[in-house]
Amino acid sequence: MGKQKYTEQEKKDVFNREFMPYVDSMYNFAYRLSLDQDDAKDLVQDTYLKAFRFIESFEQGTNAKAWLFRILKNSFINDFRKKSKEPSKVDYQEVESFYNSDEVDHPITTDLRDDTVKEMMGDEISNALNALDVDFRTVIILCDIEGFKYDEMAKILDIPIGTVRSRLHRARNLLKEKLNSYAKKMGYL
Amino acid sequence: MESEKLPENSDAHHEHSSNCNGTITCKDCLDVLDMVIDQEESPTEAFKQHLKDCLPCLEKYNLDKAIKEILHKRCNHQELPPGLVDSIKLRIFDNAGS
Ligand SMILES: [Zn+2]
């Protein structure tokens, strides 16, 4: 985990080559976390400034996207979540016990089917996702939208892989409950 | 700054497996369903056979897969605010002193 030594020009090159290509994903992540365009913009700017400041602890050739996402997530928690009124409602004890229970969880939402979901517009999926508590929303964004692997998510979120799995599992069930009620409201079911 | 560093690689060991010619229960199937859909683990023959034999598990598999695909397609783009990229570069490279 040694620090790299870069000249000013090398710093710029690394920054442009390794970090800037992820600006779209970063903004999408920031927006889906904060649900506010101005906050998202600030978050992305702050993240890139930090990334540049600490560029010497980034090892070239390693996963720049995961590294950047981790900084963004930490900035969100430290600088943005504090001032928001919405406290985290996730009870992790409950999550773990839910996942570890021996009950076979055949779908809670038995009437929701894949063809129903495929008929829905993107907005409904997006709204359902945005309505989830931020910790649940985050794992879905990282896994399903951004395509991170469980071990990468564990590093980005600073949680064990087992917790990634259980949180993702619970998040998906909650998302399906939301989609199910949207589907009913909209007359798909 | 310690907190900005990613920890060293830790291997994701797969805890689940099943014998190729055996059958699996719904619980076994659902235990690995997320991992299969997320391509963390490739589906065993027993898993594939279970989906052929068990409609509730097949429906759950199809639903979860469809939701994942739709999320990926519909939620992965947010219009970048104009000027964001320029303002990032300006702030960084102006302060970098070169
Ligand atoms: Zn089954």
Short mmCIF file of C-alpha atoms and ligand atoms in Angstrom, two decimals:
data_model
loop_
_atom_site.label_atom_id
_atom_site.label_comp_id
_atom_site.label_asym_id
_atom_site.label_seq_id
_atom_site.Cartn_x
_atom_site.Cartn_y
_atom_site.Cartn_z
CA MET A 1 0.00 0.00 0.00
CA GLY A 2 2.95 2.31 -0.61
CA LYS A 3 2.44 5.78 -1.97
CA GLN A 4 3.14 6.43 -5.62
CA LYS A 5 5.41 9.26 -6.61
CA TYR A 6 4.06 11.31 -9.45
CA THR A 7 5.24 14.46 -11.14
CA GLU A 8 2.63 17.18 -11.62
CA GLN A 9 2.26 16.15 -15.25
CA GLU A 10 1.83 12.48 -14.30
CA LYS A 11 -0.83 13.44 -11.77
CA LYS A 12 -2.75 15.22 -14.49
CA ASP A 13 -2.36 12.30 -16.86
CA VAL A 14 -3.52 9.74 -14.31
CA PHE A 15 -6.42 11.95 -13.35
CA ASN A 16 -7.57 12.45 -16.93
CA ARG A 17 -6.98 8.89 -18.03
CA GLU A 18 -8.11 6.91 -14.98
CA PHE A 19 -10.63 9.12 -13.18
CA MET A 20 -12.44 11.35 -15.65
CA PRO A 21 -13.98 8.52 -17.72
CA TYR A 22 -16.21 7.71 -14.72
CA VAL A 23 -17.75 11.15 -14.39
CA ASP A 24 -21.11 9.97 -15.79
CA SER A 25 -21.34 7.00 -13.44
CA MET A 26 -20.22 9.18 -10.56
CA TYR A 27 -22.89 11.76 -11.23
CA ASN A 28 -25.55 9.09 -11.58
CA PHE A 29 -24.47 7.56 -8.26
CA ALA A 30 -24.37 10.97 -6.57
CA TYR A 31 -27.79 11.87 -7.89
CA ARG A 32 -29.34 8.59 -6.84
CA LEU A 33 -27.86 8.93 -3.37
CA SER A 34 -28.77 12.54 -2.74
CA LEU A 35 -31.83 12.78 -5.02
CA ASP A 36 -30.92 16.39 -5.60
CA GLN A 37 -29.15 17.82 -8.65
CA ASP A 38 -27.21 20.52 -6.81
CA ASP A 39 -26.06 18.16 -4.08
CA ALA A 40 -25.08 15.61 -6.71
CA LYS A 41 -23.01 18.18 -8.54
CA ASP A 42 -21.25 19.25 -5.33
CA LEU A 43 -20.65 15.64 -4.36
CA VAL A 44 -19.02 14.83 -7.68
CA GLN A 45 -16.84 17.94 -7.54
CA ASP A 46 -15.76 17.23 -3.95
CA THR A 47 -14.99 13.64 -4.84
CA TYR A 48 -12.79 14.60 -7.75
CA LEU A 49 -10.97 17.21 -5.68
CA LYS A 50 -10.29 14.64 -2.98
CA ALA A 51 -9.27 12.07 -5.55
CA PHE A 52 -6.71 14.47 -6.95
CA ARG A 53 -5.46 15.44 -3.52
CA PHE A 54 -4.92 11.80 -2.58
CA ILE A 55 -3.90 10.61 -6.02
CA GLU A 56 -0.62 9.27 -4.65
CA SER A 57 -2.45 6.64 -2.66
CA PHE A 58 -4.14 5.41 -5.82
CA GLU A 59 -2.28 2.57 -7.47
CA GLN A 60 -2.43 2.73 -11.26
CA GLY A 61 -4.00 -0.28 -12.86
CA THR A 62 -6.20 -1.02 -9.85
CA ASN A 63 -9.92 -0.41 -9.85
CA ALA A 64 -10.24 3.36 -10.20
CA LYS A 65 -14.02 3.24 -10.41
CA ALA A 66 -14.36 1.43 -7.07
CA TRP A 67 -11.81 3.78 -5.50
CA LEU A 68 -13.76 6.84 -6.67
CA PHE A 69 -17.12 5.39 -5.64
CA ARG A 70 -15.76 4.75 -2.18
CA ILE A 71 -14.65 8.36 -1.80
CA LEU A 72 -18.00 9.58 -3.06
CA LYS A 73 -19.92 7.33 -0.70
CA ASN A 74 -17.82 8.54 2.25
CA SER A 75 -18.32 12.17 1.27
CA PHE A 76 -22.03 11.59 1.07
CA ILE A 77 -22.15 10.04 4.54
CA ASN A 78 -19.85 12.58 6.17
CA ASP A 79 -20.86 15.81 4.50
CA PHE A 80 -24.34 15.37 3.11
CA ARG A 81 -26.25 12.82 5.11
CA LYS A 82 -25.50 14.68 8.33
CA LYS A 83 -27.39 17.74 7.22
CA SER A 84 -30.32 15.86 5.76
CA LYS A 85 -33.30 15.35 8.01
CA GLU A 86 -33.81 11.76 7.04
CA PRO A 87 -32.05 9.44 9.46
CA SER A 88 -31.13 5.94 8.39
CA LYS A 89 -33.95 3.61 9.20
CA VAL A 90 -32.20 0.38 8.45
CA ASP A 91 -32.04 -2.03 11.34
CA TYR A 92 -29.18 -4.32 10.46
CA GLN A 93 -29.92 -6.81 13.22
CA GLU A 94 -33.29 -7.29 11.69
CA VAL A 95 -31.77 -7.58 8.23
CA GLU A 96 -29.33 -10.27 9.26
CA SER A 97 -31.92 -12.30 11.10
CA PHE A 98 -34.28 -11.98 8.18
CA TYR A 99 -31.75 -13.43 5.82
CA ASN A 100 -30.53 -16.13 8.15
CA SER A 101 -33.95 -17.43 9.01
CA ASP A 102 -34.64 -20.94 7.80
CA GLU A 103 -37.92 -20.01 6.22
CA VAL A 104 -38.02 -20.48 2.51
CA ASP A 105 -38.91 -17.07 1.22
CA HIS A 106 -41.05 -17.71 -1.74
CA PRO A 107 -42.01 -14.35 -3.16
CA ILE A 108 -43.86 -12.05 -0.81
CA THR A 109 -45.21 -10.44 -3.92
CA THR A 110 -46.69 -13.46 -5.59
CA ASP A 111 -48.67 -11.52 -8.17
CA LEU A 112 -45.71 -9.61 -9.60
CA ARG A 113 -44.25 -11.33 -12.63
CA ASP A 114 -41.46 -10.59 -15.04
CA ASP A 115 -43.78 -9.66 -17.91
CA THR A 116 -45.58 -7.16 -15.65
CA VAL A 117 -42.28 -5.55 -14.77
CA LYS A 118 -41.24 -5.42 -18.40
CA GLU A 119 -44.41 -3.51 -19.27
CA MET A 120 -43.66 -0.82 -16.71
CA MET A 121 -42.02 2.39 -17.75
CA GLY A 122 -38.56 3.25 -16.50
CA ASP A 123 -39.97 6.01 -14.32
CA GLU A 124 -41.82 3.55 -12.15
CA ILE A 125 -38.70 1.50 -11.55
CA SER A 126 -36.75 4.65 -10.88
CA ASN A 127 -39.35 5.98 -8.43
CA ALA A 128 -39.52 2.68 -6.61
CA LEU A 129 -35.75 2.66 -6.29
CA ASN A 130 -35.65 6.26 -5.05
CA ALA A 131 -38.28 5.46 -2.44
CA LEU A 132 -36.01 2.92 -0.74
CA ASP A 133 -34.00 3.83 2.32
CA VAL A 134 -30.57 5.05 1.24
CA ASP A 135 -28.63 2.01 2.49
CA PHE A 136 -30.85 -0.35 0.54
CA ARG A 137 -30.87 1.96 -2.47
CA THR A 138 -27.08 2.05 -2.46
CA VAL A 139 -26.54 -1.70 -2.81
CA ILE A 140 -28.97 -1.88 -5.71
CA ILE A 141 -27.29 1.03 -7.47
CA LEU A 142 -23.85 -0.51 -7.04
CA CYS A 143 -24.82 -4.03 -8.01
CA ASP A 144 -27.57 -3.70 -10.59
CA ILE A 145 -26.96 -0.33 -12.17
CA GLU A 146 -23.17 -0.13 -11.97
CA GLY A 147 -22.39 -3.84 -12.11
CA PHE A 148 -19.96 -4.01 -9.19
CA LYS A 149 -19.11 -7.46 -7.84
CA TYR A 150 -19.85 -8.33 -4.20
CA ASP A 151 -16.20 -8.04 -3.16
CA GLU A 152 -15.95 -4.60 -4.74
CA MET A 153 -19.14 -3.51 -3.00
CA ALA A 154 -17.75 -4.76 0.30
CA LYS A 155 -14.74 -2.48 -0.16
CA ILE A 156 -16.76 0.51 -1.30
CA LEU A 157 -19.15 0.20 1.63
CA ASP A 158 -16.70 -1.07 4.28
CA ILE A 159 -18.89 -4.02 5.16
CA PRO A 160 -18.33 -7.80 4.98
CA ILE A 161 -19.45 -9.67 1.87
CA GLY A 162 -22.08 -11.51 3.91
CA THR A 163 -23.63 -8.16 4.79
CA VAL A 164 -23.52 -7.09 1.14
CA ARG A 165 -25.49 -10.21 0.25
CA SER A 166 -28.06 -9.89 3.00
CA ARG A 167 -28.57 -6.18 2.41
CA LEU A 168 -28.96 -6.73 -1.31
CA HIS A 169 -31.42 -9.53 -0.74
CA ARG A 170 -33.54 -7.41 1.60
CA ALA A 171 -33.29 -4.41 -0.75
CA ARG A 172 -34.62 -6.45 -3.64
CA ASN A 173 -37.55 -7.69 -1.64
CA LEU A 174 -38.40 -4.15 -0.62
CA LEU A 175 -38.09 -2.96 -4.21
CA LYS A 176 -40.45 -5.71 -5.33
CA GLU A 177 -42.98 -4.69 -2.70
CA LYS A 178 -42.86 -1.12 -4.06
CA LEU A 179 -43.14 -2.31 -7.65
CA ASN A 180 -46.02 -4.52 -6.68
CA SER A 181 -47.99 -1.64 -5.23
CA TYR A 182 -47.16 0.57 -8.23
CA ALA A 183 -48.33 -2.20 -10.54
CA LYS A 184 -51.59 -2.48 -8.64
CA LYS A 185 -52.14 1.25 -8.62
CA MET A 186 -51.44 1.55 -12.31
CA GLY A 187 -53.70 -1.34 -13.17
CA TYR A 188 -51.03 -3.73 -14.41
CA LEU A 189 -52.17 -6.31 -11.90
CA MET B 1 -5.41 9.71 4.37
CA GLU B 2 -6.22 6.29 5.68
CA SER B 3 -9.96 6.34 5.19
CA GLU B 4 -9.70 6.99 1.48
CA LYS B 5 -7.82 3.80 0.77
CA LEU B 6 -9.35 0.58 -0.35
CA PRO B 7 -8.46 -2.43 1.75
CA GLU B 8 -6.32 -5.14 0.22
CA ASN B 9 -8.01 -7.70 -1.94
CA SER B 10 -9.99 -10.25 -0.07
CA ASP B 11 -11.18 -13.25 -1.97
CA ALA B 12 -14.84 -13.91 -2.29
CA HIS B 13 -15.09 -17.56 -1.51
CA HIS B 14 -18.20 -19.26 -2.68
CA GLU B 15 -19.82 -21.10 0.12
CA HIS B 16 -22.44 -22.85 -1.91
CA SER B 17 -22.09 -25.81 -4.16
CA SER B 18 -24.10 -28.85 -5.00
CA ASN B 19 -23.25 -32.15 -6.54
CA CYS B 20 -23.80 -32.25 -10.26
CA ASN B 21 -26.23 -35.10 -10.43
CA GLY B 22 -28.05 -34.47 -7.16
CA THR B 23 -31.25 -32.57 -6.75
CA ILE B 24 -31.62 -29.45 -4.69
CA THR B 25 -34.44 -28.05 -2.61
CA CYS B 26 -36.18 -24.71 -3.04
CA LYS B 27 -34.15 -23.38 -0.14
CA ASP B 28 -30.88 -24.42 -1.79
CA CYS B 29 -32.06 -22.85 -5.01
CA LEU B 30 -33.10 -19.57 -3.42
CA ASP B 31 -29.89 -19.42 -1.40
CA VAL B 32 -27.85 -19.13 -4.59
CA LEU B 33 -30.39 -17.33 -6.76
CA ASP B 34 -28.98 -13.85 -6.13
CA MET B 35 -25.43 -15.08 -6.74
CA VAL B 36 -26.40 -16.70 -10.02
CA ILE B 37 -28.27 -13.62 -11.21
CA ASP B 38 -25.36 -11.40 -10.18
CA GLN B 39 -22.94 -13.76 -11.92
CA GLU B 40 -21.00 -14.32 -8.72
CA GLU B 41 -21.49 -18.02 -9.21
CA SER B 42 -22.32 -20.05 -12.29
CA PRO B 43 -25.45 -22.15 -12.13
CA THR B 44 -24.93 -25.86 -11.43
CA GLU B 45 -26.78 -28.54 -13.38
CA ALA B 46 -28.84 -29.24 -10.27
CA PHE B 47 -29.81 -25.58 -10.10
CA LYS B 48 -30.85 -25.49 -13.76
CA GLN B 49 -32.81 -28.70 -13.32
CA HIS B 50 -34.59 -27.28 -10.29
CA LEU B 51 -35.74 -24.28 -12.33
CA LYS B 52 -37.17 -26.66 -14.91
CA ASP B 53 -39.04 -28.58 -12.25
CA CYS B 54 -40.19 -25.82 -9.92
CA LEU B 55 -42.43 -23.08 -11.26
CA PRO B 56 -42.31 -20.77 -8.20
CA CYS B 57 -38.51 -20.73 -8.26
CA LEU B 58 -38.45 -20.23 -12.02
CA GLU B 59 -40.84 -17.29 -11.72
CA LYS B 60 -38.74 -15.73 -8.99
CA TYR B 61 -35.62 -16.19 -11.11
CA ASN B 62 -37.28 -14.59 -14.15
CA LEU B 63 -38.67 -11.71 -12.13
CA ASP B 64 -35.41 -10.93 -10.36
CA LYS B 65 -33.48 -11.12 -13.61
CA ALA B 66 -35.98 -8.85 -15.38
CA ILE B 67 -35.80 -6.25 -12.63
CA LYS B 68 -32.02 -6.28 -12.70
CA GLU B 69 -31.97 -5.79 -16.47
CA ILE B 70 -34.50 -2.98 -16.37
CA LEU B 71 -32.62 -1.19 -13.58
CA HIS B 72 -29.45 -1.40 -15.59
CA LYS B 73 -31.07 -0.13 -18.76
CA ARG B 74 -33.34 2.56 -17.35
CA CYS B 75 -31.55 3.96 -14.33
CA ASN B 76 -27.95 4.21 -15.41
CA HIS B 77 -28.00 7.59 -16.98
CA GLN B 78 -28.54 10.99 -15.50
CA GLU B 79 -27.87 14.02 -17.68
CA LEU B 80 -24.59 15.63 -16.58
CA PRO B 81 -25.06 19.26 -15.56
CA PRO B 82 -23.48 21.44 -18.25
CA GLY B 83 -20.07 22.72 -17.28
CA LEU B 84 -19.45 20.14 -14.55
CA VAL B 85 -16.47 18.51 -16.23
CA ASP B 86 -14.91 21.86 -17.10
CA SER B 87 -15.36 23.21 -13.61
CA ILE B 88 -13.75 20.11 -12.09
CA LYS B 89 -10.73 20.41 -14.34
CA LEU B 90 -10.49 24.13 -13.82
CA ARG B 91 -10.53 23.84 -10.02
CA ILE B 92 -8.01 21.03 -9.98
CA PHE B 93 -5.52 22.12 -12.56
CA ASP B 94 -5.58 25.75 -11.54
CA ASN B 95 -4.74 24.87 -7.95
CA ALA B 96 -2.16 22.30 -8.97
CA GLY B 97 0.17 25.14 -9.90
CA SER B 98 1.14 24.10 -13.38
ZN ZN C 1 -38.20 -24.39 -6.00
#
